Every structure is written in structure tokens, then in C-alpha cells.
CSV table of C-alpha atoms and ligand atoms in Angstrom, one decimal:
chain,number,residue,atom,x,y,z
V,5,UNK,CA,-13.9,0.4,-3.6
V,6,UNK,CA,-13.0,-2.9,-5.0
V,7,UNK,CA,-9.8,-4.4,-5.0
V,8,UNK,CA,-8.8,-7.8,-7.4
V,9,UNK,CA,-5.0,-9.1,-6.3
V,10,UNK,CA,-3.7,-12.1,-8.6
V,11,UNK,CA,-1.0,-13.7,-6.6
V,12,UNK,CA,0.6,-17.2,-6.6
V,13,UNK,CA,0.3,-17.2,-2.9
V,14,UNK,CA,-2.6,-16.0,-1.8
V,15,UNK,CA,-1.6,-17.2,1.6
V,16,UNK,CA,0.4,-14.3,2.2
V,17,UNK,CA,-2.0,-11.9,1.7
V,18,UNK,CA,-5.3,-13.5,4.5
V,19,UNK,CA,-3.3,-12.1,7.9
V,20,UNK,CA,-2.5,-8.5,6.5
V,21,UNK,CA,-6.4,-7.5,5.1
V,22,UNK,CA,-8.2,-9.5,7.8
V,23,UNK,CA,-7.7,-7.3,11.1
V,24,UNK,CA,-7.3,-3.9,12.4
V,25,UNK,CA,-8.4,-1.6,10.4
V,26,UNK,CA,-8.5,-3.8,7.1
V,27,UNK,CA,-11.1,-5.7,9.1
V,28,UNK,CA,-13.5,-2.9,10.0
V,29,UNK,CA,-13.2,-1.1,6.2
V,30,UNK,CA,-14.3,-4.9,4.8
V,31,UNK,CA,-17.0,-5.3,7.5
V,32,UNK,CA,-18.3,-2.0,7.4
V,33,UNK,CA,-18.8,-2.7,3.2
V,34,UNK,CA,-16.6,0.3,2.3
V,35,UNK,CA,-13.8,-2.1,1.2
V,36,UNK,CA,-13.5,-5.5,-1.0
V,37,UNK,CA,-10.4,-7.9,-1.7
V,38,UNK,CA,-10.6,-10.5,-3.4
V,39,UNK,CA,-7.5,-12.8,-4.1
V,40,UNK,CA,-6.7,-14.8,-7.2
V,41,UNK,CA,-4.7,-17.5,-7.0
V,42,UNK,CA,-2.8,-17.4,-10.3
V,43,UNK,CA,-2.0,-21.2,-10.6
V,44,UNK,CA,-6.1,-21.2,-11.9
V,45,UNK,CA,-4.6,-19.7,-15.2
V,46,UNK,CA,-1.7,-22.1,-15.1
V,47,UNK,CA,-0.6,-23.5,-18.6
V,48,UNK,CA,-0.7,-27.3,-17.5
V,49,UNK,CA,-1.6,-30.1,-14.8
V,50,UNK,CA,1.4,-29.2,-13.1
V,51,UNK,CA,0.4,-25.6,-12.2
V,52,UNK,CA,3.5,-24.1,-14.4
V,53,UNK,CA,3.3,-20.1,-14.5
V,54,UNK,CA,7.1,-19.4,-15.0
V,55,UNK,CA,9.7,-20.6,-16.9
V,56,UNK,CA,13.5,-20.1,-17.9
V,57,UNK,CA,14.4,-16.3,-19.1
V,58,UNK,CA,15.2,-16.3,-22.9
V,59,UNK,CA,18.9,-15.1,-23.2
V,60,UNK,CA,19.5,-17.3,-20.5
V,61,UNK,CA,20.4,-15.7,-16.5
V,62,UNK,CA,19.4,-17.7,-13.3
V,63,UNK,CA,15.7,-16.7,-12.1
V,64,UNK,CA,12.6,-17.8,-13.2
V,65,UNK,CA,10.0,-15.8,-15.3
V,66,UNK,CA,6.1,-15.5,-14.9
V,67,UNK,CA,4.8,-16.4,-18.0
V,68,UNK,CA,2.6,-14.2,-20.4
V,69,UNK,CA,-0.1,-16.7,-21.3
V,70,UNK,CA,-1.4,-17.0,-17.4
V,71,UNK,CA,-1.7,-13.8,-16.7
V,72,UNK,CA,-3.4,-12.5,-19.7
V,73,UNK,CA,-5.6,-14.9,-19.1
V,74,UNK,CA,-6.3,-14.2,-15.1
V,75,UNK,CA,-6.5,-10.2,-16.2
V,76,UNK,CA,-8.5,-10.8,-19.1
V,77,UNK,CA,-11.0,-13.2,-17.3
V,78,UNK,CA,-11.0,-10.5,-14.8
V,79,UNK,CA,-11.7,-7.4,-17.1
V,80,UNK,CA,-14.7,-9.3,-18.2
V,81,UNK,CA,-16.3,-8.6,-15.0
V,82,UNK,CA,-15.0,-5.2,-14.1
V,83,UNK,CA,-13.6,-2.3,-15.4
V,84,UNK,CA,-10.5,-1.4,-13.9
V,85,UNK,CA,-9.2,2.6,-13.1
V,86,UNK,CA,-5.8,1.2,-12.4
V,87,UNK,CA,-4.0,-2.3,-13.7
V,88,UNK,CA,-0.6,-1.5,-11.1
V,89,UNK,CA,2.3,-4.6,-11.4
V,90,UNK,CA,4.1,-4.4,-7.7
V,91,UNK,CA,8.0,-4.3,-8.5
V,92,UNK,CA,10.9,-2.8,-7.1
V,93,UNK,CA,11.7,-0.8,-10.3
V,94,UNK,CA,8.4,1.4,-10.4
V,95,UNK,CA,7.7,4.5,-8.8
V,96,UNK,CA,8.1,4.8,-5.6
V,97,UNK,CA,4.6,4.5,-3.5
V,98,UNK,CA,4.0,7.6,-1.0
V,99,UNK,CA,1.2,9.3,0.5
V,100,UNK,CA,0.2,11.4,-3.0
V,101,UNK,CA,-0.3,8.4,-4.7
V,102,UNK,CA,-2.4,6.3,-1.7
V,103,UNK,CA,-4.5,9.7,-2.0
V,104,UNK,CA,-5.0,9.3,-5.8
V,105,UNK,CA,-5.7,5.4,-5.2
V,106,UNK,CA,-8.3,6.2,-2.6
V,107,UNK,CA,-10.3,7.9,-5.4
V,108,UNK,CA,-10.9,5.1,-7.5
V,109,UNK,CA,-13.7,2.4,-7.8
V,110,UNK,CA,-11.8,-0.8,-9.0
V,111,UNK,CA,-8.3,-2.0,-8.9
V,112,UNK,CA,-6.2,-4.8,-10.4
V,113,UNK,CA,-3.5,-5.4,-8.4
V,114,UNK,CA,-0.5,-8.0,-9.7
V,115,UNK,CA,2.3,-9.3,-7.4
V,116,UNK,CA,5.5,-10.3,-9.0
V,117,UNK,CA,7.6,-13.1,-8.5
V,118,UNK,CA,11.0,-14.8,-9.2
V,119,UNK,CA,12.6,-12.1,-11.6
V,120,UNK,CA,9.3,-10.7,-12.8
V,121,UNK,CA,7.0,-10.7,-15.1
V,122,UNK,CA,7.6,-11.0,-19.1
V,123,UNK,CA,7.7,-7.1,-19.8
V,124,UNK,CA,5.0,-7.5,-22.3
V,125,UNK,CA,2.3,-8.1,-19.3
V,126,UNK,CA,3.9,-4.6,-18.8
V,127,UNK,CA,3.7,-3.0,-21.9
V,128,UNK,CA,0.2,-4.3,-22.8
V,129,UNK,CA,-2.0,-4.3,-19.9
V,130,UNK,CA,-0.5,-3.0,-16.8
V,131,UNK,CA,-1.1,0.9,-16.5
V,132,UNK,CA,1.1,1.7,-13.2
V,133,UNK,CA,4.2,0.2,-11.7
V,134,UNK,CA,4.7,0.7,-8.2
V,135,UNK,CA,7.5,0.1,-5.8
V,136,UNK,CA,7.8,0.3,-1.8
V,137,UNK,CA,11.1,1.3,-1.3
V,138,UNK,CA,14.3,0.5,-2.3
V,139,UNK,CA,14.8,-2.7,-1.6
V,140,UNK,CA,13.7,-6.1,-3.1
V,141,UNK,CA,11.2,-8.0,-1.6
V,142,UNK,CA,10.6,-12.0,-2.5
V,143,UNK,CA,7.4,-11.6,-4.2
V,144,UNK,CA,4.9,-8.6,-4.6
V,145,UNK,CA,2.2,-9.9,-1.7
V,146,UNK,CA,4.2,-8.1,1.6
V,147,UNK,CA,4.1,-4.7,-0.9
V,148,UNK,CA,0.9,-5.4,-2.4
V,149,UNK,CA,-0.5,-5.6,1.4
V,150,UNK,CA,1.3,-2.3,2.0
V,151,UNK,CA,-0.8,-0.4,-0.5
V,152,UNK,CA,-3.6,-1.9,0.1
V,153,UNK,CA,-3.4,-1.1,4.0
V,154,UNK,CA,-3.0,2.6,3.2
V,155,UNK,CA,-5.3,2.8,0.8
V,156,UNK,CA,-8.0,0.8,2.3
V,157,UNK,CA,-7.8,3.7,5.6
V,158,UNK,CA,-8.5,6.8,3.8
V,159,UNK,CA,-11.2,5.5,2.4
V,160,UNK,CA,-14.3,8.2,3.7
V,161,UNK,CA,-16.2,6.1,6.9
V,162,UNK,CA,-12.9,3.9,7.4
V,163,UNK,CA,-11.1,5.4,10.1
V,164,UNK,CA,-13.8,6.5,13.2
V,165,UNK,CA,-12.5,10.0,13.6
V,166,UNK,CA,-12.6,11.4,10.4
V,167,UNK,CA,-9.5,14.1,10.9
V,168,UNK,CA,-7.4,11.2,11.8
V,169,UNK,CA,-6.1,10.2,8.5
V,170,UNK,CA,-5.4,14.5,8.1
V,171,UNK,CA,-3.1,14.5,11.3
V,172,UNK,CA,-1.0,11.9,9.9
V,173,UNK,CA,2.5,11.6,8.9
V,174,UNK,CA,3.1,13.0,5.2
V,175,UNK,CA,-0.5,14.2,4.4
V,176,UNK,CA,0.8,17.8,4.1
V,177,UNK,CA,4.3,17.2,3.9
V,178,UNK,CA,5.1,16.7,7.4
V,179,UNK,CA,5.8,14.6,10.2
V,180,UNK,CA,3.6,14.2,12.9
V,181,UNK,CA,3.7,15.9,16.1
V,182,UNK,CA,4.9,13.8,19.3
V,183,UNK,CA,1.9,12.2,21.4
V,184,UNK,CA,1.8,11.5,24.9
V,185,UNK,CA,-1.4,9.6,26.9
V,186,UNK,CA,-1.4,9.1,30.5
V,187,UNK,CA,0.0,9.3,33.3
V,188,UNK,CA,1.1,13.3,32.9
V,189,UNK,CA,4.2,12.2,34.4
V,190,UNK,CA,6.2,8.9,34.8
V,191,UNK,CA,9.5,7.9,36.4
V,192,UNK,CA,9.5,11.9,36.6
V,193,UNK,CA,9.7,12.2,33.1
V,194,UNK,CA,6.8,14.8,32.1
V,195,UNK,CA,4.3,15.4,29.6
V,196,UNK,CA,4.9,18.7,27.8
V,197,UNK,CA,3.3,22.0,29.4
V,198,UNK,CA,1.1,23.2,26.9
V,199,UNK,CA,-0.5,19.9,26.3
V,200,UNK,CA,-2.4,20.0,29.8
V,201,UNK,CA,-3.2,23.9,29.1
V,202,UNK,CA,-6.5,23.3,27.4
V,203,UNK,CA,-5.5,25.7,25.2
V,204,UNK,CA,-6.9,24.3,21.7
V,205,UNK,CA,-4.6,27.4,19.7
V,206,UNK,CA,-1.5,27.1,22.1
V,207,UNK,CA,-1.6,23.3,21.0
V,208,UNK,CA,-2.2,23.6,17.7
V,209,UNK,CA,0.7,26.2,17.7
V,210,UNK,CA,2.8,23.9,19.5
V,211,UNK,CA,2.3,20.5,17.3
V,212,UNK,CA,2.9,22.9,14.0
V,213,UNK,CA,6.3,23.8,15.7
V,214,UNK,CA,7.2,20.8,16.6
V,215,UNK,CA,5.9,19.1,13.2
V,216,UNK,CA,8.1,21.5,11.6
V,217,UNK,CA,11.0,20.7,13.8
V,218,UNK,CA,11.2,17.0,13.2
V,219,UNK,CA,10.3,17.6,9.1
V,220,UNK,CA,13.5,19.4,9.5
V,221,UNK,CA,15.9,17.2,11.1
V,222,UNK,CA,14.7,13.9,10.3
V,223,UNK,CA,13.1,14.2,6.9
V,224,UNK,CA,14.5,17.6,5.1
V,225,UNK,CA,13.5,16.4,1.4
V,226,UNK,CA,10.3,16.2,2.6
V,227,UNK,CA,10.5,20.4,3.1
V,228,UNK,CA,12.4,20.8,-0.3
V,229,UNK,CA,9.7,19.3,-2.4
I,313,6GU,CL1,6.5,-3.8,-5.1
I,313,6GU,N1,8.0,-5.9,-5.0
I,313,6GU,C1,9.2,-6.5,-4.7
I,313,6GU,N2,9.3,-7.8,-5.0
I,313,6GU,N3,10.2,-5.9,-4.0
I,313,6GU,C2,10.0,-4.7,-3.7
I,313,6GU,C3,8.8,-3.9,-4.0
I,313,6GU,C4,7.8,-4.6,-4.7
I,313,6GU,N4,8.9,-2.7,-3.6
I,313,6GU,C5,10.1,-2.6,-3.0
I,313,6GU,N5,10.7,-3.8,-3.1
């Protein structure tokens, strides 16, 4: 999968896709991101890509001319599955759609700033607006590194165990189990029974029950859906 971000600071985004498990998906040829510094498409010497909000309003506006430019400039090299606009009035990102995501070949990714992006970027080229949560971030490169990061892991050869992207959190609907390591007891406090039985049904039993039982009292929407 290949992944274009255009961003007017790429800085943000190096740390977040160059370790862990980012890393290995990239170094293991699975996974591509390239960065696009948007100030490229910028409409002068002075690297302008926003401006003042017609109808007047504090808050700066990305400009239309840039980015068509950056997207179109990119669309002449690729064909894109998805053009998705980061902003805190889309829909809300869960693990459905970082499923959905995982499926595709080539992405355009493009992080907001200031008070957006002229909403005809939005009408004309983008094709999904996503959010992280409900909140507002400064810019779209903390979220854009968000979906990227659980994207980039469910990608088939990613993760070395390949169940372990199953067992997580939200895959069907439910919170993971609790998981202990060694020592099998410390300060006295003890790992759970069953856990030590060697019982690979007894286990499974007991992580369904106990998935179940913190679905319930932490996350009960999660149950109604
Ligand atoms: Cl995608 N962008 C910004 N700026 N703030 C957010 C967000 C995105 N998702 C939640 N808050």
C-alpha cells in the first residue's frame, strides 16, 4: 500500500511513521509514505497557502489554488481509492473503517490547518472526511499519523504473529482480555488460575468472559451496535 500525505509541516509527521511498527511495515516493503510539503504548491515567494476567510471571522483559510495543484500534480502519478481531508467535523475513524482502509492500494491523505480548507477542496476532490475524536486538534498531521499507524499494522505480513491484530481491542466489537507476563505472582498479587492451567479451551473461555465483562462496564455502546 501506498500512502501520499500533503501537509504544511511535514515535520510532524518523520517521528510517528519512522519506528515501531511503522518502521518494520516500511522496511519490510509492505508499506510507503511519502510526505508533501504543501508550501511546493504555494501561490508566491513568500510560501502563502492561506489567507483571510471571506465574510470575515478570525482564523486563517488554506487556499484552493495550492492544493488543487499538490492533488492534481499527485493524481498524475497515481490513482487514488480514497482522497480523505483529516478534520474534526468528519466521521469518526474506528476500527471498521482502518479495516476498509487496509484494503486499498493508494491513498491521498490531506491534513488541515488554521480553520480548514476552502470547502470547495471538499466538494471537488476529497472523497472521505475523517475525524479522530471529538476534540480539535492544531492541524491534521497528529490524526493523520493516527490512521496511518492503524492502518499501516493490519496490513497482511505487518504484525509477526498474524492473529495479533484479531485479538485486539474493537476487531469484533470487544475489548480485549486482561494480560499478565511473569512473575506468576508479585508483591502477592497473583496471576489468574486458569491462565497457568494449560488449558487452551478453559482460556479461551475465560478471555471471552472476561472480554465480555469489561465490553460491558466500560464500553456498553460497543454491545448495542
Ligand atoms: Cl482529523 N483534525 C483536527 N484538526 N482535529 C481533530 C481531528 C482531525 N480529529 C479530531 N480532532
Amino acid at each position: 500500500m501506498h500512502i501520499d500525505i500533503i501537509t504544511v509541516v511535514p515535520e510532524l509527521l518523520e517521528s510517528p511513521l519512522s519506528h515501531s511498527i511503522m518502521k518494520r511495515a516500511q522496511d519490510r516493503g509492505l508499506l510507503t509514505v511519502q510526505t508533501h510539503n504543501l508550501r511546493q504548491w504555494a501561490l508566491n515567494k513568500y510560501g502563502q497557502v492561506d489567507d483571510y476567510q471571506f465574510g470575515g471571522g478570525a482564523g486563517m483559510v488554506m487556499m484552493c489554488e495550492p492544493l488543487a495543484s499538490a492533488i492534481e500534480h499527485l493524481q498524475k502519478e497515481k490513482t487514488y481509492d480514497e482522497v480523505i481531508y483529516l478534520t474534526p467535523d468528519g466521521e469518526r475513524f474506528n476500527q471498521s473503517i482502518a479495516n476498509q482502509f487496509s484494503l486499498m492500494e493508494n491513498l491521498l491523505v490531506i491534513c488541515g490547518h488554521y480553520k480548514g480548507i476552502d470547502e470547495r477542496i471538499r466538494q471537488y476532490f476529497v472523497t472521505k472526511e475523517i475525524s479522530i475524536g471529538d476534540y480539535v486538534l492544531s492541524g491534521g498531521e497528529l490524526a493523520a499519523s493516527v490512521v496511518v499507524d492503524a492502518i499501516g499494522r493490519l496490513l497482511p505480513g505487518v504484525l509477526n504473529n498474524e492473529t495479533s491484530a484479531l485479538t485486539d481491542s474493537f476487531q469484533d466489537n470487544l475489548l480485549a482480555p486482561p494480560v499478565y507476563t511473569r512473575p506468576a505472582e508479585f508483591r502477592g498479587w497473583k496471576v489468574p488460575e486458569i491462565l497457568l492451567s494449560g488449558n487452551p479451551n478453559l482460556i479461551e473461555n475465560w478471555r471471552f468472559e472476561q472480554s465480555l465483562e469489561r465490553t460491558k462496564t466500560r464500553r456498553p455502546d460497543l454491545l448495542a451496535d
